[in-house]
Amino acid sequence: MGQVSLARFLIEQQRAGHINADLRLLIEVVARACKSIAHAVSKGALGGVLGDAGTGNIQGEAQKKLDVLSNEILLEANEWGGHLAACASEEMDHCQPIPNAYPKGNYLLLFDPLDGSSNIDVNISVGTIFSVLRCPDGVTEPQDEHFLQPGSTQVAAGYTVYGPSTMLVLTVGTGTHAFTLDREQGSFVLTQRDMRIPEDTKEFAINMSNQRHWFEPMQRYVGELLEGRTGPRGKDFNMRWVASMVADVHRILTRGGIFIYPRDRKDPDKPGKLRLMYEANPMSFVVEQAGGAATNGYERILDLQPAQLHERVAVFLGSKNEVEVATRYHREAGDR
Ligand code: P6P
């Protein structure tokens, strides 16, 4: 059988009854926007889009020119996506209703247009993360609160990693599948159907420079990883930290591992650094559909009820058995 394009894969999913035509169109629109972002990112310094934009996002973080450009590409793409009721971006303070969608608007789209963008100026992989929710029945002018649905209600999620190759990884609830951008044809081609994360691992991903700020369960858990075969875990571990969640998660989807961004004492009232709606929920859906697990150190991320559009959360995700070990340390400690 010849190559399966993303378009053909989505038609397969629609014929099987897993998605409808509106959701198929929405995913194709997002994929097309990611192709445009890939083109802009690949130009690097030649595109005149590196460096800071001189603006800040709602998190108070400096925006890169490519953050702003990627956000504009995704917003514009969904203006004529036609089946969106509204979209929300990590780069925008509030959600943005899509005027031409009423009353067809069936879906809410959330995205982090360029995650890990602090790496863009040093030519390290970055990515776009997206999440699709249903628009609640009868809502024709969605507001922020209509986006506040648990991650378990997502109907689609995924990311595009702009690396040595550009890859789009997608789930619509029927497994996690990887597509590689064929630049000659300008289309995403299915290169891995049904990705599976190994249940055990010898590789962890964390920013060790925060160690002195961790609560006791983290100190104990990571301390035992570092003891290697001489310690209670009985095996040596390797460490990787790209500081671009899309790149770290893609590695874990491909060969296993555990990604950790815990809450810590630096800001004890903040539950974590990563955004629940734009990073943790979509990545947790992708990881679980590949046989992995994702918790906030205590409970399943996809079960969390969001209270705010831009709320943050601690993240432990990846190889199922390792995530269970790390989560058990926190539950036993009980330090909520
Ligand atoms: P740190 C990027 O800013 C990001 O949101 C994720 O992509 C990444 O995993 C994390 O933050 C990196 O955080 O503190 O190591 O720079």
PDB file of C-alpha atoms in Angstrom, residues 52-57 60-65 67-68 91:
ATOM      1  CA  ASP A  52      12.566  39.078  20.822  1.00  0.00           C
ATOM      2  CA  ALA A  53       9.372  40.738  19.687  1.00  0.00           C
ATOM      3  CA  GLY A  54       9.714  43.344  22.422  1.00  0.00           C
ATOM      4  CA  THR A  55       6.361  42.236  23.893  1.00  0.00           C
ATOM      5  CA  GLY A  56       5.299  39.951  26.762  1.00  0.00           C
ATOM      6  CA  ASN A  57       2.605  37.281  27.026  1.00  0.00           C
ATOM      7  CA  GLY A  60       4.853  37.897  31.686  1.00  0.00           C
ATOM      8  CA  GLU A  61       7.365  36.049  29.508  1.00  0.00           C
ATOM      9  CA  ALA A  62       9.209  37.832  26.708  1.00  0.00           C
ATOM     10  CA  GLN A  63       7.724  36.866  23.345  1.00  0.00           C
ATOM     11  CA  LYS A  64       9.906  35.925  20.426  1.00  0.00           C
ATOM     12  CA  LYS A  65       9.035  37.294  16.999  1.00  0.00           C
ATOM     13  CA  ASP A  67       5.872  33.346  18.986  1.00  0.00           C
ATOM     14  CA  VAL A  68       3.835  36.261  17.662  1.00  0.00           C
ATOM     15  CA  GLU A  91      -0.040  33.924  23.910  1.00  0.00           C
TER      16      GLU A  91
END
